[in-house]
PDB file of C-alpha atoms in Angstrom:
ATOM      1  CA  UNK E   1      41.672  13.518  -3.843  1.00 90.00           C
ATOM      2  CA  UNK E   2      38.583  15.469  -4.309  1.00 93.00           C
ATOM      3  CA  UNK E   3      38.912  18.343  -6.243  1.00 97.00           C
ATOM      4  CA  UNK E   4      37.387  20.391  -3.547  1.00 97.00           C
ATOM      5  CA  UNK E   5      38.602  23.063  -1.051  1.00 98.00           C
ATOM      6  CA  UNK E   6      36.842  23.047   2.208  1.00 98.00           C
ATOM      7  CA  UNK E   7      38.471  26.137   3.768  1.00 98.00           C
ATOM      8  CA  UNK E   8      40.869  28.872   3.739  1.00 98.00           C
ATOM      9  CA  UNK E   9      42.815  29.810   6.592  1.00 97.00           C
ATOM     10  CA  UNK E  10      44.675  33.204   7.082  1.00 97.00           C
ATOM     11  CA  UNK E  11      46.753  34.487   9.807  1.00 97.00           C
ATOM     12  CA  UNK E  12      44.736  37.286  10.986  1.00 97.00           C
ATOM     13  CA  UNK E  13      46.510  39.919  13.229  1.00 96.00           C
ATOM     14  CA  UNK E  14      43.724  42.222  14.528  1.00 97.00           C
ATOM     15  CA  UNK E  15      40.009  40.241  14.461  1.00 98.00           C
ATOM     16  CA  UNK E  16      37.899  43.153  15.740  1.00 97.00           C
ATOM     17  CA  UNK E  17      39.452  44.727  12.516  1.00 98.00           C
ATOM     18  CA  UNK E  18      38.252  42.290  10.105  1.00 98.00           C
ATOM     19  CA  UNK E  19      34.788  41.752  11.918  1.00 98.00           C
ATOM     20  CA  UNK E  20      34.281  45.338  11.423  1.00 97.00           C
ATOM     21  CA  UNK E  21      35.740  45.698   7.786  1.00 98.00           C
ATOM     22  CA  UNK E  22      33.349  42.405   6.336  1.00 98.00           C
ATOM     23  CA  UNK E  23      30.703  43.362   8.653  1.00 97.00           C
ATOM     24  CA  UNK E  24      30.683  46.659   6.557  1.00 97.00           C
ATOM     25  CA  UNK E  25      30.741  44.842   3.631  1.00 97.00           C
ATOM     26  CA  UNK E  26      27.488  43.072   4.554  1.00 97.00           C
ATOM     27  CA  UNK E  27      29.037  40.163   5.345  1.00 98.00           C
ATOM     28  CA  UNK E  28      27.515  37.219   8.135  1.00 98.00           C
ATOM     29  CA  UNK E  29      29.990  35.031  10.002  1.00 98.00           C
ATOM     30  CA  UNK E  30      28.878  31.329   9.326  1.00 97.00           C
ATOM     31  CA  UNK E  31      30.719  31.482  13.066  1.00 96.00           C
ATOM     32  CA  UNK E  32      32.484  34.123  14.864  1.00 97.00           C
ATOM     33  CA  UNK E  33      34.048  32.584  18.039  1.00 96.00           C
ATOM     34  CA  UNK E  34      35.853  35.660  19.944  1.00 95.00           C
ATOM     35  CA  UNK E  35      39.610  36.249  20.237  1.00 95.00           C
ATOM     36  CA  UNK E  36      40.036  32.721  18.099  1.00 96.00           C
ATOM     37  CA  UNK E  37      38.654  32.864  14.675  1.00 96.00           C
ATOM     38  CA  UNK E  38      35.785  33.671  12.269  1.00 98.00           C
ATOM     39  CA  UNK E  39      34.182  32.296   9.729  1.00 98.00           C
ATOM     40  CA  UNK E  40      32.858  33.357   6.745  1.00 98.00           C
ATOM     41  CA  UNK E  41      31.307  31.067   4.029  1.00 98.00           C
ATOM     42  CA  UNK E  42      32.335  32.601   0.674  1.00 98.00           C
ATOM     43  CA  UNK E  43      31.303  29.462  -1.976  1.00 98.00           C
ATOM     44  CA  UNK E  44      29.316  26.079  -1.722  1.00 97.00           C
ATOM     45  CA  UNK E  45      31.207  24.216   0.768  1.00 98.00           C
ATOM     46  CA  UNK E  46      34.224  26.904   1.329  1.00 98.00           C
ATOM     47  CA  UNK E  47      34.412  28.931   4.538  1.00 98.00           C
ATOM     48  CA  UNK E  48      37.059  31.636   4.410  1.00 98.00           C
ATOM     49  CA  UNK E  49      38.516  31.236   8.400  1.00 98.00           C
ATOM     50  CA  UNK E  50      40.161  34.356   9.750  1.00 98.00           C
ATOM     51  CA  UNK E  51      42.289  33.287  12.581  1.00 96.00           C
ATOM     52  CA  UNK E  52      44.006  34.959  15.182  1.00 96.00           C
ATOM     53  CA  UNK E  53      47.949  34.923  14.101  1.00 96.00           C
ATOM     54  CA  UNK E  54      49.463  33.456  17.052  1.00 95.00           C
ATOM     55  CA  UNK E  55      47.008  30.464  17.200  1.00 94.00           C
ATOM     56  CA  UNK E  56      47.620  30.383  13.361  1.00 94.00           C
ATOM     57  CA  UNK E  57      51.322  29.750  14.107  1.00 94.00           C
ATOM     58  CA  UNK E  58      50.629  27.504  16.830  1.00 91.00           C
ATOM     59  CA  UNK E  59      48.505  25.288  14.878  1.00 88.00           C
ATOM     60  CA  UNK E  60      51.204  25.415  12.093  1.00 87.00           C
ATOM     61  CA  UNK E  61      54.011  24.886  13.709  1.00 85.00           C
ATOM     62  CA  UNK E  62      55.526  28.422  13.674  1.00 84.00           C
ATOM     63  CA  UNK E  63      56.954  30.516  16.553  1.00 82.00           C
ATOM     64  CA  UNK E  64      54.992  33.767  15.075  1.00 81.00           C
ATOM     65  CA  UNK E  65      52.785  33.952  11.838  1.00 75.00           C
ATOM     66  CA  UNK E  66      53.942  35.955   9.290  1.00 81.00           C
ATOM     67  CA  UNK E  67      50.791  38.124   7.786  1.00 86.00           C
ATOM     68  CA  UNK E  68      49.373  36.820   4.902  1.00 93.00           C
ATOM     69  CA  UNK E  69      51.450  37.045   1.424  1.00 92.00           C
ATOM     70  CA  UNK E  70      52.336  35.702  -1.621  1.00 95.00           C
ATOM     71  CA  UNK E  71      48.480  35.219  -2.123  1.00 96.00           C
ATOM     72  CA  UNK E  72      45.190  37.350  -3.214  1.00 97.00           C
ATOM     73  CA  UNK E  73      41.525  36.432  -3.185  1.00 98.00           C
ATOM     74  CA  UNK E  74      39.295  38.089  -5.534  1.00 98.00           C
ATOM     75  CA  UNK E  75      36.024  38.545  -6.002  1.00 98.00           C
ATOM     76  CA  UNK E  76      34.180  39.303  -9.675  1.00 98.00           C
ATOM     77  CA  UNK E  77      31.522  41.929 -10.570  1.00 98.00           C
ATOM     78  CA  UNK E  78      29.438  42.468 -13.934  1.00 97.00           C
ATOM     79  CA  UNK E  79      30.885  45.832 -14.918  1.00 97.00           C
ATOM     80  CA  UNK E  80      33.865  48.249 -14.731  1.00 98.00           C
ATOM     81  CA  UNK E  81      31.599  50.912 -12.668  1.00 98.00           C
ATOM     82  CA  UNK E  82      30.517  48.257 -10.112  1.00 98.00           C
ATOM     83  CA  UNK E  83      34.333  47.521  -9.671  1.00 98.00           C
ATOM     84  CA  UNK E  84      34.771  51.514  -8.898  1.00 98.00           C
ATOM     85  CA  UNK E  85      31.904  51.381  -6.672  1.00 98.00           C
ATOM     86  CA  UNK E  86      32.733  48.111  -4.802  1.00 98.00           C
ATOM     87  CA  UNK E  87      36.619  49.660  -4.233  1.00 98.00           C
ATOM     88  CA  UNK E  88      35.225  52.763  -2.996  1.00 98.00           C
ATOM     89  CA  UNK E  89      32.994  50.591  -0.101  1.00 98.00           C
ATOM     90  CA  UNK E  90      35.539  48.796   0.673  1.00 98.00           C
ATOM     91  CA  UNK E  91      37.494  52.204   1.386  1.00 98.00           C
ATOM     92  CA  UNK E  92      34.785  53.358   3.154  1.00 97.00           C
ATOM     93  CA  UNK E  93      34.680  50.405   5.649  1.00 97.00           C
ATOM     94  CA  UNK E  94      38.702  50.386   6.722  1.00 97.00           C
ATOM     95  CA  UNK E  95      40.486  48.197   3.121  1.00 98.00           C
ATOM     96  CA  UNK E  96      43.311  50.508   1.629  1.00 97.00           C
ATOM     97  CA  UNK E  97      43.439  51.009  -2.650  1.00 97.00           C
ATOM     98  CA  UNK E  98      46.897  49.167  -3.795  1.00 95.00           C
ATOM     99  CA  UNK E  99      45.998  50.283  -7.232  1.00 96.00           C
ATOM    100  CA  UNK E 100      43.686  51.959  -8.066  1.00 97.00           C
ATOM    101  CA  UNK E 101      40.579  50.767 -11.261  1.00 98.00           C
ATOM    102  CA  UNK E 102      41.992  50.614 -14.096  1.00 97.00           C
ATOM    103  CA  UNK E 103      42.091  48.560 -17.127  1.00 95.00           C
ATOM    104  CA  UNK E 104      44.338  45.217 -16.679  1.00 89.00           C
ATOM    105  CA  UNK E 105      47.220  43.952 -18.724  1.00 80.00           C
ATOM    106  CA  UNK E 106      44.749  41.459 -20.575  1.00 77.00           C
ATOM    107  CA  UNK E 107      41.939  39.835 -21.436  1.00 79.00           C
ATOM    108  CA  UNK E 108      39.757  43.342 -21.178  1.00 89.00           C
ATOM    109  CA  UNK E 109      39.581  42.921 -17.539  1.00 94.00           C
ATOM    110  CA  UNK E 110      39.344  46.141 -15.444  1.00 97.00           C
ATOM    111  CA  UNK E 111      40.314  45.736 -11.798  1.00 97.00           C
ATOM    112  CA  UNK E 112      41.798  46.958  -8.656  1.00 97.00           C
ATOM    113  CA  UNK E 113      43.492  45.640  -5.382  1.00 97.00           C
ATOM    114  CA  UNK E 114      42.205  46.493  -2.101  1.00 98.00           C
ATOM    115  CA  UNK E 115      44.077  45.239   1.029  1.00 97.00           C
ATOM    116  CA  UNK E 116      42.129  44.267   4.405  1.00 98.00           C
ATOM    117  CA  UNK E 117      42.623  45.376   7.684  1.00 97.00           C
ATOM    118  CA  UNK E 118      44.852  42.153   8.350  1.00 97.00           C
ATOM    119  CA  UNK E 119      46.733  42.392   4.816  1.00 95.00           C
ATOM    120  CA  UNK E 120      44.816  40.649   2.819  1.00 97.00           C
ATOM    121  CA  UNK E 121      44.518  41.439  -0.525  1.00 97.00           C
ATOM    122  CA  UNK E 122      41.815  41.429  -2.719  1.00 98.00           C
ATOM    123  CA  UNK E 123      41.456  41.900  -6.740  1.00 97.00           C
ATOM    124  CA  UNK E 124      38.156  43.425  -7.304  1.00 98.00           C
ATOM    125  CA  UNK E 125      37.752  42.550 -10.951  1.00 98.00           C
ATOM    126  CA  UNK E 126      35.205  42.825 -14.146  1.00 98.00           C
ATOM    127  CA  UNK E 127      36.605  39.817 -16.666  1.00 96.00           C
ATOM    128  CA  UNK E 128      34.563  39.638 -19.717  1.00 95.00           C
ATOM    129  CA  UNK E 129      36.282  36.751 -20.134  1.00 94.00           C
ATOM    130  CA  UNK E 130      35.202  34.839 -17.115  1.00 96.00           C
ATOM    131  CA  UNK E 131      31.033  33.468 -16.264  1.00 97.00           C
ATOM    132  CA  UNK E 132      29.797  30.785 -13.432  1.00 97.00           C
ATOM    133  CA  UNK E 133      27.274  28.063 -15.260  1.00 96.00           C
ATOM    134  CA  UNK E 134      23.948  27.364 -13.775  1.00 94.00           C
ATOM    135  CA  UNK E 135      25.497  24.447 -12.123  1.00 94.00           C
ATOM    136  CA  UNK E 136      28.650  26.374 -10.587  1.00 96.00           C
ATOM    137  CA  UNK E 137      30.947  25.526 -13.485  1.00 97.00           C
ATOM    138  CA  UNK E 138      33.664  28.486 -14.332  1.00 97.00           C
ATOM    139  CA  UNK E 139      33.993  28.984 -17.959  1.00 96.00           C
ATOM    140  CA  UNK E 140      37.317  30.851 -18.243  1.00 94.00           C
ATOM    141  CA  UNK E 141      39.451  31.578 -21.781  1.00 80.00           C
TER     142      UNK E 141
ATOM    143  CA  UNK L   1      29.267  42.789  -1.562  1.00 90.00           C
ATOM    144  CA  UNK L   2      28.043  39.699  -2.325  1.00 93.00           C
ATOM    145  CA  UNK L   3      29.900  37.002   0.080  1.00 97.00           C
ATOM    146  CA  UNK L   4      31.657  34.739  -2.748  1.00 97.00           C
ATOM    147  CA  UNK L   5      34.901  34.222  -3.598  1.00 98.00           C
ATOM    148  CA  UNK L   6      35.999  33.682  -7.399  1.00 98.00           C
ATOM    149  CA  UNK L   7      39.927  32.976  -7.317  1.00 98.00           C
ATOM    150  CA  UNK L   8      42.446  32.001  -4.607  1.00 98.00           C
ATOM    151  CA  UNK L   9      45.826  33.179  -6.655  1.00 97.00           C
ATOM    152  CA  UNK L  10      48.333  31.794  -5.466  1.00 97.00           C
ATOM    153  CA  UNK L  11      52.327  32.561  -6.269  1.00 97.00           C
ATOM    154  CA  UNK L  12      53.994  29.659  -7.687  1.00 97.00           C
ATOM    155  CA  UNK L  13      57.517  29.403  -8.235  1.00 96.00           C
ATOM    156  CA  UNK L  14      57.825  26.011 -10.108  1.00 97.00           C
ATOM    157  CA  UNK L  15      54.383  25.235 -12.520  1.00 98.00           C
ATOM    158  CA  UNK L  16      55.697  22.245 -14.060  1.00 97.00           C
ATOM    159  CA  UNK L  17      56.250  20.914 -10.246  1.00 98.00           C
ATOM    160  CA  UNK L  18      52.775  22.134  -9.560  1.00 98.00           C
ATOM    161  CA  UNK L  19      51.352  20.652 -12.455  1.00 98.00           C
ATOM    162  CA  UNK L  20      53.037  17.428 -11.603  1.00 97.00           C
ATOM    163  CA  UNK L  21      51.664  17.605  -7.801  1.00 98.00           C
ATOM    164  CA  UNK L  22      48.063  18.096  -8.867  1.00 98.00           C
ATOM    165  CA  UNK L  23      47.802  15.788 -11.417  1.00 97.00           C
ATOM    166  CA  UNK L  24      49.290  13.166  -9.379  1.00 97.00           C
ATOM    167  CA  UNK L  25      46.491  13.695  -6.559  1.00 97.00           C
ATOM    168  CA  UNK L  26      43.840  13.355  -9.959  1.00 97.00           C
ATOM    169  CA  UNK L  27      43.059  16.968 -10.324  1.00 98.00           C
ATOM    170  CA  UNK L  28      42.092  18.410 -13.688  1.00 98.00           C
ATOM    171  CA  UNK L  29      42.799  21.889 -15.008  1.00 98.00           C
ATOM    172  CA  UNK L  30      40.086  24.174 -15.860  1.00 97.00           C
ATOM    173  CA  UNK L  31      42.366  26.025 -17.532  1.00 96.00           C
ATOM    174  CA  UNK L  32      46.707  25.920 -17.912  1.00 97.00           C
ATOM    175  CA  UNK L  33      48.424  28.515 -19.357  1.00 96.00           C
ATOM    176  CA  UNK L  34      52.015  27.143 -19.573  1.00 95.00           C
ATOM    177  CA  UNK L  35      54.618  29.306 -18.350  1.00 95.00           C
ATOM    178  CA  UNK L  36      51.820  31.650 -16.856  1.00 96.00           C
ATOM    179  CA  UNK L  37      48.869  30.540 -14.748  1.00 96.00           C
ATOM    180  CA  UNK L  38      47.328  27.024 -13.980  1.00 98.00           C
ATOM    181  CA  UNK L  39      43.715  27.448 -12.314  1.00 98.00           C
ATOM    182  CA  UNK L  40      41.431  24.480 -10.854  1.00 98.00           C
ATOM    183  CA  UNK L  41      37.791  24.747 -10.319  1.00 98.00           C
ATOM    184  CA  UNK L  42      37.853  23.772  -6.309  1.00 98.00           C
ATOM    185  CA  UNK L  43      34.283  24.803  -5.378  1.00 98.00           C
ATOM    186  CA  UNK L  44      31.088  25.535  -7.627  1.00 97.00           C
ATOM    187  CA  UNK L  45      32.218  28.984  -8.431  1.00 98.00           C
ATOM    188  CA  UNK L  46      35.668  28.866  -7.325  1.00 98.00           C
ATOM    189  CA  UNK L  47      39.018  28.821  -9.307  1.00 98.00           C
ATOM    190  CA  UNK L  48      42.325  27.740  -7.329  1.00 98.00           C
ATOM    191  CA  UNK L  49      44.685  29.842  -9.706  1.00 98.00           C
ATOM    192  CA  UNK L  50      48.434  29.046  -9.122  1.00 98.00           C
ATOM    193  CA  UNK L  51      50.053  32.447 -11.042  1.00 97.00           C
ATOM    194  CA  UNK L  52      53.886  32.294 -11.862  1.00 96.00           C
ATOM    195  CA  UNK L  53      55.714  33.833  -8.778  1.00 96.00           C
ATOM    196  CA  UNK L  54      57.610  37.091 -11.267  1.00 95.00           C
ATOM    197  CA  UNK L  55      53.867  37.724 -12.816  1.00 94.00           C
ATOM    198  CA  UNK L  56      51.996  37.660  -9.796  1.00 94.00           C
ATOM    199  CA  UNK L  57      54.790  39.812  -8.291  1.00 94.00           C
ATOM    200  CA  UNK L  58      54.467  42.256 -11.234  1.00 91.00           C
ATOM    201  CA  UNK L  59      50.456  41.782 -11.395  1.00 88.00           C
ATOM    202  CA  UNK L  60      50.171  42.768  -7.810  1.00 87.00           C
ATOM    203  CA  UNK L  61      52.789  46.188  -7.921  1.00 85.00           C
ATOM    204  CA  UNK L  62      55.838  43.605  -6.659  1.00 84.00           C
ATOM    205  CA  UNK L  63      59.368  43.578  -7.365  1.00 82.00           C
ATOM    206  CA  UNK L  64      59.612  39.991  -6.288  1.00 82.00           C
ATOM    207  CA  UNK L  65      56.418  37.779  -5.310  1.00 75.00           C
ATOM    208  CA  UNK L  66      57.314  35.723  -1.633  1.00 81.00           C
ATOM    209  CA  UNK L  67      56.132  32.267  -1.681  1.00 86.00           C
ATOM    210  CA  UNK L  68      52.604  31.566   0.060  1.00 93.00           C
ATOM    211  CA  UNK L  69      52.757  32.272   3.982  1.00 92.00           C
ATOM    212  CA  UNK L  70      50.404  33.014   6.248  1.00 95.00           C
ATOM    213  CA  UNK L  71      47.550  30.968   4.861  1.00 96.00           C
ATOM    214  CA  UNK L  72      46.501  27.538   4.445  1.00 97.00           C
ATOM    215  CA  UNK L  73      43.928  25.520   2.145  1.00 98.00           C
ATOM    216  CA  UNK L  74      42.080  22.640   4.260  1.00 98.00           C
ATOM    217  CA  UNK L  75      40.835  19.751   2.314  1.00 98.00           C
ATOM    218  CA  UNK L  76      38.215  17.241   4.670  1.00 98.00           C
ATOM    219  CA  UNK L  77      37.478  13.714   4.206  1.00 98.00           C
ATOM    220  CA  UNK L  78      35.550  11.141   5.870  1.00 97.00           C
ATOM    221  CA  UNK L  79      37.885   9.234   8.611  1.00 97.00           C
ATOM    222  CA  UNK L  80      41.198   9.453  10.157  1.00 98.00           C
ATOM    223  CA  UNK L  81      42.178   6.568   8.384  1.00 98.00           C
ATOM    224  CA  UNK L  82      41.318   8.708   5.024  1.00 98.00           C
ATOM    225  CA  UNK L  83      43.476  11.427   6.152  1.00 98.00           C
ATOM    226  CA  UNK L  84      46.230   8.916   7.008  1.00 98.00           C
ATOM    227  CA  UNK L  85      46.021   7.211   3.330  1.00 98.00           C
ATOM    228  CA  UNK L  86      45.546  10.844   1.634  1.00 98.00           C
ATOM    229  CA  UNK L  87      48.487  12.297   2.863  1.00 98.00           C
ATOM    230  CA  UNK L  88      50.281   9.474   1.821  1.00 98.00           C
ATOM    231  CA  UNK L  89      49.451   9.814  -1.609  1.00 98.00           C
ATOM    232  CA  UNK L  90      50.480  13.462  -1.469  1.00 98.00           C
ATOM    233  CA  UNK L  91      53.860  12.375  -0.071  1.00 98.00           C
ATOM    234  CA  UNK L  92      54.064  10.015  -3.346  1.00 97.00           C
ATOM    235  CA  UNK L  93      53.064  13.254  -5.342  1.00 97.00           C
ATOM    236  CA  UNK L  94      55.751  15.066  -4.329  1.00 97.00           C
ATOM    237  CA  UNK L  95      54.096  16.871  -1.116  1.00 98.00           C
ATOM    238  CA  UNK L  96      56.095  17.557   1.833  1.00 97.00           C
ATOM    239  CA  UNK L  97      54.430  16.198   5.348  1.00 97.00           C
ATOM    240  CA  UNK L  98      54.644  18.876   7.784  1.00 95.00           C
ATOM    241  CA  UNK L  99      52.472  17.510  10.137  1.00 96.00           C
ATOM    242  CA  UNK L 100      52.081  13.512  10.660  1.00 97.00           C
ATOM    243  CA  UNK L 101      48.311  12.661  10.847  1.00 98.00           C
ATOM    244  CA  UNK L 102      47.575  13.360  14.869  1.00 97.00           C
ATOM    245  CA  UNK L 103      44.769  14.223  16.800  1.00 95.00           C
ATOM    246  CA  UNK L 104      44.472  18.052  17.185  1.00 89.00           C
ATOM    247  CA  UNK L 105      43.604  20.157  19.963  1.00 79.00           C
ATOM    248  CA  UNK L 106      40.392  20.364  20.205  1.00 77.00           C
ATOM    249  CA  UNK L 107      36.805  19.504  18.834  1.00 79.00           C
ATOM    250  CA  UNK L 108      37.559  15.476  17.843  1.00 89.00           C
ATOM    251  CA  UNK L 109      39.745  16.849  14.907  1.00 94.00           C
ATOM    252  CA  UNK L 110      42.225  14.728  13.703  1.00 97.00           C
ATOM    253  CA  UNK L 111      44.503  15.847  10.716  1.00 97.00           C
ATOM    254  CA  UNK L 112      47.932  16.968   9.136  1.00 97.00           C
ATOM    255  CA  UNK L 113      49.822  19.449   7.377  1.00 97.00           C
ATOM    256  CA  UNK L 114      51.176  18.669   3.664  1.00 98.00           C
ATOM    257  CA  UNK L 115      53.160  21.233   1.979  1.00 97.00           C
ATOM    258  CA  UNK L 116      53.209  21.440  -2.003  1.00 98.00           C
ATOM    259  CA  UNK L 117      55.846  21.828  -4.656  1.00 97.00           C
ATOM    260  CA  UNK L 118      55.633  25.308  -3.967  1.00 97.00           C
ATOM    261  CA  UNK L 119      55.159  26.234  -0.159  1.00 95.00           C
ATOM    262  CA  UNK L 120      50.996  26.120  -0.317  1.00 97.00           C
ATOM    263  CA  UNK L 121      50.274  24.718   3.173  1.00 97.00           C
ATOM    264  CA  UNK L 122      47.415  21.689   2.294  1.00 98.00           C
ATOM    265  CA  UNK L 123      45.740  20.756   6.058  1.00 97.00           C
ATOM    266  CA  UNK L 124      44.260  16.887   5.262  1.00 98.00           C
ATOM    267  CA  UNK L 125      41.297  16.456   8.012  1.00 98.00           C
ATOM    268  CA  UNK L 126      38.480  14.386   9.698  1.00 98.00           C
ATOM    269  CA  UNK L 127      36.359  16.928  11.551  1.00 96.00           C
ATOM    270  CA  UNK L 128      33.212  15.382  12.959  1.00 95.00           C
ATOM    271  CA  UNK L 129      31.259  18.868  13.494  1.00 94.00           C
ATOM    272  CA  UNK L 130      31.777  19.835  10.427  1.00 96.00           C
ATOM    273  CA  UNK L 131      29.757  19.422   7.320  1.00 97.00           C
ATOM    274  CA  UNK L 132      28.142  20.087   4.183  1.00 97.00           C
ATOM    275  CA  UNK L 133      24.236  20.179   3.337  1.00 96.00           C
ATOM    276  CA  UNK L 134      22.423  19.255   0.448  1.00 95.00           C
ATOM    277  CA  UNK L 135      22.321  22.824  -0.743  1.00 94.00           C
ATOM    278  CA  UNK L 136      26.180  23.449   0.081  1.00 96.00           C
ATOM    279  CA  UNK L 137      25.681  25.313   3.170  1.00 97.00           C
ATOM    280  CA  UNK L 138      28.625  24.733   5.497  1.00 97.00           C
ATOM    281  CA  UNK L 139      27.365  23.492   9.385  1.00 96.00           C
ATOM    282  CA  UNK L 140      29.733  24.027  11.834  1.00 93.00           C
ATOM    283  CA  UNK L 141      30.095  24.301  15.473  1.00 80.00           C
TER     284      UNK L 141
END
């Protein structure tokens, strides 16, 4: 098996929510098709798919999606202010602070959670430890 | 905010069955923290990072982390018959089949649903209007 993911899929209560909060965020749909799903693409070869919870559970095999849990996505800036000021846009455009930016546990990173409209959450972090290669390795330690 | 994700965190109850699972299906860690944190690289840029279930909970302001729900990772390959022999060799890893290889609903998809050690939801597809360019943009449609 490849090493590869091609998407992720979240349950996604509310899409005119989440159009509005990533729109606001400067984000472009790779494709947006109404009351059903969106994409975004958020890596070489990864779209992030928003999709609407009860075709979710159909397509799973549930009688009702739960909202997503159990799971973050996170997303890495060069400094501790551009964390604060990434947090506070994401504020701005509808996401709700979990915690607030402060320094982490280890590793000298300084982060925050911010959950989306739907309940996703996302770590908005500054890892000194962490840098993406020229050719899309992740160097990690 | 740039559109890019960095981690997928995922809360894992059982690493040594996740580490099993993975390195059955020929995946490599970029990094494995034992008792903490295994992450693979799963797009240029992209860490899978499968945290242990009591220090995601406490990472993310938990008293107790829920397994995955509400979200799946999709993995796409070249053929039905490739998603047929790929989710057999999950099975042999340890994977749980959900979803017997089938044609879906719509758009000449054909594919099924493989749980992990740990209650990640893998969907195994063939999706003929889907693809990747040369420069990792994703075409869909």
């Amino acid at each position: 098996m490849d090493q590869q993911l091609h998407f992720v899929t979240v349950a996604t209560r509310d899409l005119d929510a989440a159009r509005s909060f990533y729109s606001g965020l400067g984000w472009s749909p790779a494709l947006d098709v109404p009351e059903e799903i969106i994409f975004y693409q958020v890596a070489p070869g990864l779209l992030l798919g928003l999709f609407r919870s009860d075709k979710f559970a159909q397509d799973v095999g549930l009688d009702a999606a739960p909202g997503p849990s159990g799971m973050t996505l996170s997303h890495n800036v060069g400094s501790p202010d551009e964390v604060r000021r990434l947090v506070a846009r994401m504020a701005d455009a509808g996401g709700t602070v979990l915690k607030e930016p402060r320094d982490g546990s280890f590793g000298g990173i300084f982060h925050a959670l911010v959950r989306d409209p739907n309940d996703v959450v996302w770590e908005i972090a500054f890892n000194p430890g962490w840098r993406i290669d020229d050719d899309g390795a992740v160097i990690i330690g």
